[in-house]
């Protein structure tokens, strides 16, 4: 079973600090791989260090050249690939929403643009993420993380507190998907949760999320698989738990969305079980 990209030019590495839950670091150098629609269900804060990235986000195509910021909300479903003949390099930190709120000391953030043209902030963010990658002392790590969050705060606005009962129509659908990842879900069932006819549901869901319900379901399944892999669970058991056909299905789907196979991801995090 392969543990790396199909093409040797493409590389991706993940790391999670042992002392601080809710943080994942990611370095990537991508030339030929195209990431399928996925979400991290965490804030994605990062900088482009080489080349130009191209991705679909909220129904449109966007370009992220060198020395720009990448800023993603937890619910954002997106793709990714190199936009030119040169490799696309970038560094990211994925932060759980609660951790970011605790770090910043305020309400949740929201980004209205996934690319910010701020060369100074991008250079600083790339340096801080590199420092996080190298940090061996918990205090040094946490200090750099705080500096990163504070430096990027001006690009975010504070998410308004929703009045009781004002949740978006499809929030219950997403929660239903999340609670039933191991089941075969059909259009009529999800439409009933939303209180819509099946085809009205399909049209409306895609209009709001810029992804089909199937794409959203697969994004949730693979993100949960990622969480369980980080916890050290066996890939074959995870595949069944998140509704995938078998371990091979998990391997193919995970690699297309996150750039590494489940085995390689666990190897990088140090959670791979020995046979």
PDB file of C-alpha atoms in Angstrom, residues 86-245:
ATOM      1  CA  UNK A  86       5.997  25.703 -10.712  1.00  0.00           C
ATOM      2  CA  UNK A  87       5.334  23.949  -7.414  1.00  0.00           C
ATOM      3  CA  UNK A  88       2.915  25.513  -4.953  1.00  0.00           C
ATOM      4  CA  UNK A  89       4.362  25.697  -1.445  1.00  0.00           C
ATOM      5  CA  UNK A  90       2.432  26.666   1.659  1.00  0.00           C
ATOM      6  CA  UNK A  91       2.399  26.345   5.447  1.00  0.00           C
ATOM      7  CA  UNK A  92      -0.766  26.053   7.509  1.00  0.00           C
ATOM      8  CA  UNK A  93      -1.929  25.821  11.095  1.00  0.00           C
ATOM      9  CA  UNK A  94      -5.346  24.277  11.728  1.00  0.00           C
ATOM     10  CA  UNK A  95      -6.947  25.474  14.971  1.00  0.00           C
ATOM     11  CA  UNK A  96     -10.134  24.225  16.616  1.00  0.00           C
ATOM     12  CA  UNK A  97     -12.647  27.028  17.067  1.00  0.00           C
ATOM     13  CA  UNK A  98     -12.653  26.812  20.863  1.00  0.00           C
ATOM     14  CA  UNK A  99      -8.871  27.002  21.052  1.00  0.00           C
ATOM     15  CA  UNK A 100      -8.717  30.043  18.791  1.00  0.00           C
ATOM     16  CA  UNK A 101     -11.356  31.808  20.892  1.00  0.00           C
ATOM     17  CA  UNK A 102      -9.391  31.017  24.045  1.00  0.00           C
ATOM     18  CA  UNK A 103      -6.145  32.230  22.495  1.00  0.00           C
ATOM     19  CA  UNK A 104      -7.618  35.471  21.230  1.00  0.00           C
ATOM     20  CA  UNK A 105      -9.881  35.998  24.217  1.00  0.00           C
ATOM     21  CA  UNK A 106     -13.046  36.758  22.331  1.00  0.00           C
ATOM     22  CA  UNK A 107     -15.841  35.459  20.110  1.00  0.00           C
ATOM     23  CA  UNK A 108     -15.330  33.256  17.072  1.00  0.00           C
ATOM     24  CA  UNK A 109     -13.755  34.656  13.916  1.00  0.00           C
ATOM     25  CA  UNK A 110     -15.104  34.687  10.373  1.00  0.00           C
ATOM     26  CA  UNK A 111     -13.188  35.320   7.168  1.00  0.00           C
ATOM     27  CA  UNK A 112     -14.989  36.840   4.180  1.00  0.00           C
ATOM     28  CA  UNK A 113     -12.061  36.209   1.823  1.00  0.00           C
ATOM     29  CA  UNK A 114      -9.894  33.113   1.721  1.00  0.00           C
ATOM     30  CA  UNK A 115      -6.914  34.983   0.227  1.00  0.00           C
ATOM     31  CA  UNK A 116      -5.463  38.126   1.805  1.00  0.00           C
ATOM     32  CA  UNK A 117      -2.851  40.107  -0.135  1.00  0.00           C
ATOM     33  CA  UNK A 118      -0.702  41.184   2.795  1.00  0.00           C
ATOM     34  CA  UNK A 119       2.928  40.349   2.055  1.00  0.00           C
ATOM     35  CA  UNK A 120       4.268  41.487   5.422  1.00  0.00           C
ATOM     36  CA  UNK A 121       1.720  39.437   7.373  1.00  0.00           C
ATOM     37  CA  UNK A 122       2.261  36.423   5.089  1.00  0.00           C
ATOM     38  CA  UNK A 123       6.025  36.552   5.606  1.00  0.00           C
ATOM     39  CA  UNK A 124       5.564  36.789   9.364  1.00  0.00           C
ATOM     40  CA  UNK A 125       2.981  33.979   9.386  1.00  0.00           C
ATOM     41  CA  UNK A 126       5.265  31.674   7.386  1.00  0.00           C
ATOM     42  CA  UNK A 127       8.126  32.349   9.794  1.00  0.00           C
ATOM     43  CA  UNK A 128       5.954  31.740  12.855  1.00  0.00           C
ATOM     44  CA  UNK A 129       4.569  28.471  11.457  1.00  0.00           C
ATOM     45  CA  UNK A 130       8.136  27.347  10.766  1.00  0.00           C
ATOM     46  CA  UNK A 131       8.974  28.260  14.371  1.00  0.00           C
ATOM     47  CA  UNK A 132       6.002  26.215  15.590  1.00  0.00           C
ATOM     48  CA  UNK A 133       7.287  23.260  13.580  1.00  0.00           C
ATOM     49  CA  UNK A 134      10.725  23.531  15.205  1.00  0.00           C
ATOM     50  CA  UNK A 135       9.553  24.328  18.751  1.00  0.00           C
ATOM     51  CA  UNK A 136      10.457  21.702  21.328  1.00  0.00           C
ATOM     52  CA  UNK A 137       9.384  23.509  24.487  1.00  0.00           C
ATOM     53  CA  UNK A 138       5.635  23.935  25.137  1.00  0.00           C
ATOM     54  CA  UNK A 139       6.047  27.553  26.234  1.00  0.00           C
ATOM     55  CA  UNK A 140       7.914  28.477  23.057  1.00  0.00           C
ATOM     56  CA  UNK A 141       5.220  26.789  20.974  1.00  0.00           C
ATOM     57  CA  UNK A 142       2.330  28.515  22.748  1.00  0.00           C
ATOM     58  CA  UNK A 143       4.046  31.906  22.575  1.00  0.00           C
ATOM     59  CA  UNK A 144       4.563  31.622  18.809  1.00  0.00           C
ATOM     60  CA  UNK A 145       0.992  30.430  18.350  1.00  0.00           C
ATOM     61  CA  UNK A 146      -0.359  33.446  20.233  1.00  0.00           C
ATOM     62  CA  UNK A 147       1.797  35.773  18.131  1.00  0.00           C
ATOM     63  CA  UNK A 148       0.469  34.164  14.950  1.00  0.00           C
ATOM     64  CA  UNK A 149      -3.168  34.526  16.009  1.00  0.00           C
ATOM     65  CA  UNK A 150      -2.750  38.112  17.135  1.00  0.00           C
ATOM     66  CA  UNK A 151      -0.970  39.014  13.911  1.00  0.00           C
ATOM     67  CA  UNK A 152      -3.784  37.629  11.753  1.00  0.00           C
ATOM     68  CA  UNK A 153      -6.649  39.029  13.832  1.00  0.00           C
ATOM     69  CA  UNK A 154      -7.015  42.165  11.707  1.00  0.00           C
ATOM     70  CA  UNK A 155      -8.028  40.018   8.726  1.00  0.00           C
ATOM     71  CA  UNK A 156     -10.987  38.499  10.605  1.00  0.00           C
ATOM     72  CA  UNK A 157     -14.255  39.892  11.828  1.00  0.00           C
ATOM     73  CA  UNK A 158     -16.086  38.676  14.884  1.00  0.00           C
ATOM     74  CA  UNK A 159     -18.912  36.233  14.206  1.00  0.00           C
ATOM     75  CA  UNK A 160     -22.222  37.641  15.493  1.00  0.00           C
ATOM     76  CA  UNK A 161     -24.031  35.723  18.208  1.00  0.00           C
ATOM     77  CA  UNK A 162     -27.113  34.175  16.635  1.00  0.00           C
ATOM     78  CA  UNK A 163     -30.448  34.655  18.373  1.00  0.00           C
ATOM     79  CA  UNK A 164     -32.035  31.497  19.705  1.00  0.00           C
ATOM     80  CA  UNK A 165     -33.713  29.617  16.876  1.00  0.00           C
ATOM     81  CA  UNK A 166     -31.858  31.524  14.155  1.00  0.00           C
ATOM     82  CA  UNK A 167     -29.551  28.682  13.037  1.00  0.00           C
ATOM     83  CA  UNK A 168     -29.200  28.203   9.263  1.00  0.00           C
ATOM     84  CA  UNK A 169     -31.654  25.784   7.678  1.00  0.00           C
ATOM     85  CA  UNK A 170     -29.010  23.188   6.900  1.00  0.00           C
ATOM     86  CA  UNK A 171     -27.268  23.077  10.285  1.00  0.00           C
ATOM     87  CA  UNK A 172     -29.547  20.177  11.367  1.00  0.00           C
ATOM     88  CA  UNK A 173     -28.705  18.377   8.112  1.00  0.00           C
ATOM     89  CA  UNK A 174     -24.968  18.669   8.766  1.00  0.00           C
ATOM     90  CA  UNK A 175     -25.450  17.432  12.322  1.00  0.00           C
ATOM     91  CA  UNK A 176     -27.576  14.529  11.053  1.00  0.00           C
ATOM     92  CA  UNK A 177     -24.812  13.595   8.608  1.00  0.00           C
ATOM     93  CA  UNK A 178     -22.214  13.807  11.361  1.00  0.00           C
ATOM     94  CA  UNK A 179     -24.284  11.567  13.646  1.00  0.00           C
ATOM     95  CA  UNK A 180     -24.825   8.941  10.931  1.00  0.00           C
ATOM     96  CA  UNK A 181     -21.528   8.791   9.042  1.00  0.00           C
ATOM     97  CA  UNK A 182     -21.567   4.990   8.993  1.00  0.00           C
ATOM     98  CA  UNK A 183     -24.973   4.798   7.346  1.00  0.00           C
ATOM     99  CA  UNK A 184     -26.140   5.014   3.741  1.00  0.00           C
ATOM    100  CA  UNK A 185     -27.988   8.330   3.544  1.00  0.00           C
ATOM    101  CA  UNK A 186     -30.422   9.163   0.772  1.00  0.00           C
ATOM    102  CA  UNK A 187     -31.805  12.439  -0.553  1.00  0.00           C
ATOM    103  CA  UNK A 188     -35.313  11.959   0.820  1.00  0.00           C
ATOM    104  CA  UNK A 189     -34.029  11.401   4.355  1.00  0.00           C
ATOM    105  CA  UNK A 190     -31.877  14.526   4.392  1.00  0.00           C
ATOM    106  CA  UNK A 191     -34.571  16.583   2.672  1.00  0.00           C
ATOM    107  CA  UNK A 192     -36.991  15.575   5.426  1.00  0.00           C
ATOM    108  CA  UNK A 193     -34.532  16.811   8.052  1.00  0.00           C
ATOM    109  CA  UNK A 194     -34.420  20.153   6.220  1.00  0.00           C
ATOM    110  CA  UNK A 195     -38.188  20.239   5.702  1.00  0.00           C
ATOM    111  CA  UNK A 196     -37.876  20.505   1.914  1.00  0.00           C
ATOM    112  CA  UNK A 197     -38.757  18.437  -1.124  1.00  0.00           C
ATOM    113  CA  UNK A 198     -35.821  16.326  -2.367  1.00  0.00           C
ATOM    114  CA  UNK A 199     -34.869  18.414  -5.408  1.00  0.00           C
ATOM    115  CA  UNK A 200     -35.474  21.714  -3.642  1.00  0.00           C
ATOM    116  CA  UNK A 201     -33.176  20.421  -0.935  1.00  0.00           C
ATOM    117  CA  UNK A 202     -30.427  19.495  -3.419  1.00  0.00           C
ATOM    118  CA  UNK A 203     -30.556  22.907  -5.113  1.00  0.00           C
ATOM    119  CA  UNK A 204     -30.742  24.891  -1.884  1.00  0.00           C
ATOM    120  CA  UNK A 205     -28.008  22.932  -0.103  1.00  0.00           C
ATOM    121  CA  UNK A 206     -25.558  23.446  -2.947  1.00  0.00           C
ATOM    122  CA  UNK A 207     -26.444  27.127  -3.199  1.00  0.00           C
ATOM    123  CA  UNK A 208     -25.647  27.648   0.488  1.00  0.00           C
ATOM    124  CA  UNK A 209     -22.629  25.360   0.907  1.00  0.00           C
ATOM    125  CA  UNK A 210     -21.177  25.500  -2.628  1.00  0.00           C
ATOM    126  CA  UNK A 211     -20.936  21.709  -2.503  1.00  0.00           C
ATOM    127  CA  UNK A 212     -23.379  18.885  -3.081  1.00  0.00           C
ATOM    128  CA  UNK A 213     -24.716  16.977  -0.059  1.00  0.00           C
ATOM    129  CA  UNK A 214     -22.573  13.997  -1.134  1.00  0.00           C
ATOM    130  CA  UNK A 215     -19.434  16.140  -1.223  1.00  0.00           C
ATOM    131  CA  UNK A 216     -20.280  17.529   2.218  1.00  0.00           C
ATOM    132  CA  UNK A 217     -20.887  14.042   3.583  1.00  0.00           C
ATOM    133  CA  UNK A 218     -17.559  12.780   2.244  1.00  0.00           C
ATOM    134  CA  UNK A 219     -15.795  15.827   3.705  1.00  0.00           C
ATOM    135  CA  UNK A 220     -17.297  15.031   7.113  1.00  0.00           C
ATOM    136  CA  UNK A 221     -16.432  11.342   6.802  1.00  0.00           C
ATOM    137  CA  UNK A 222     -12.803  12.016   5.910  1.00  0.00           C
ATOM    138  CA  UNK A 223     -12.394  14.658   8.579  1.00  0.00           C
ATOM    139  CA  UNK A 224     -13.665  12.200  11.193  1.00  0.00           C
ATOM    140  CA  UNK A 225     -11.309   9.576   9.778  1.00  0.00           C
ATOM    141  CA  UNK A 226      -8.484  12.086  10.191  1.00  0.00           C
ATOM    142  CA  UNK A 227      -9.451  12.652  13.827  1.00  0.00           C
ATOM    143  CA  UNK A 228      -9.540   8.915  14.552  1.00  0.00           C
ATOM    144  CA  UNK A 229      -6.226   8.319  12.799  1.00  0.00           C
ATOM    145  CA  UNK A 230      -4.661  10.994  14.987  1.00  0.00           C
ATOM    146  CA  UNK A 231      -6.040   9.143  18.017  1.00  0.00           C
ATOM    147  CA  UNK A 232      -4.259   5.962  16.900  1.00  0.00           C
ATOM    148  CA  UNK A 233      -7.190   3.855  15.706  1.00  0.00           C
ATOM    149  CA  UNK A 234      -6.676   1.211  13.026  1.00  0.00           C
ATOM    150  CA  UNK A 235      -7.527   2.327   9.455  1.00  0.00           C
ATOM    151  CA  UNK A 236      -9.667  -0.751   8.733  1.00  0.00           C
ATOM    152  CA  UNK A 237     -11.855  -0.040  11.767  1.00  0.00           C
ATOM    153  CA  UNK A 238     -12.057   3.640  10.879  1.00  0.00           C
ATOM    154  CA  UNK A 239     -13.226   2.880   7.347  1.00  0.00           C
ATOM    155  CA  UNK A 240     -16.238   0.993   8.676  1.00  0.00           C
ATOM    156  CA  UNK A 241     -16.944   3.599  11.356  1.00  0.00           C
ATOM    157  CA  UNK A 242     -17.206   6.448   8.841  1.00  0.00           C
ATOM    158  CA  UNK A 243     -19.207   4.602   6.199  1.00  0.00           C
ATOM    159  CA  UNK A 244     -16.522   3.791   3.646  1.00  0.00           C
ATOM    160  CA  UNK A 245     -16.457   0.481   1.794  1.00  0.00           C
TER     161      UNK A 245
END
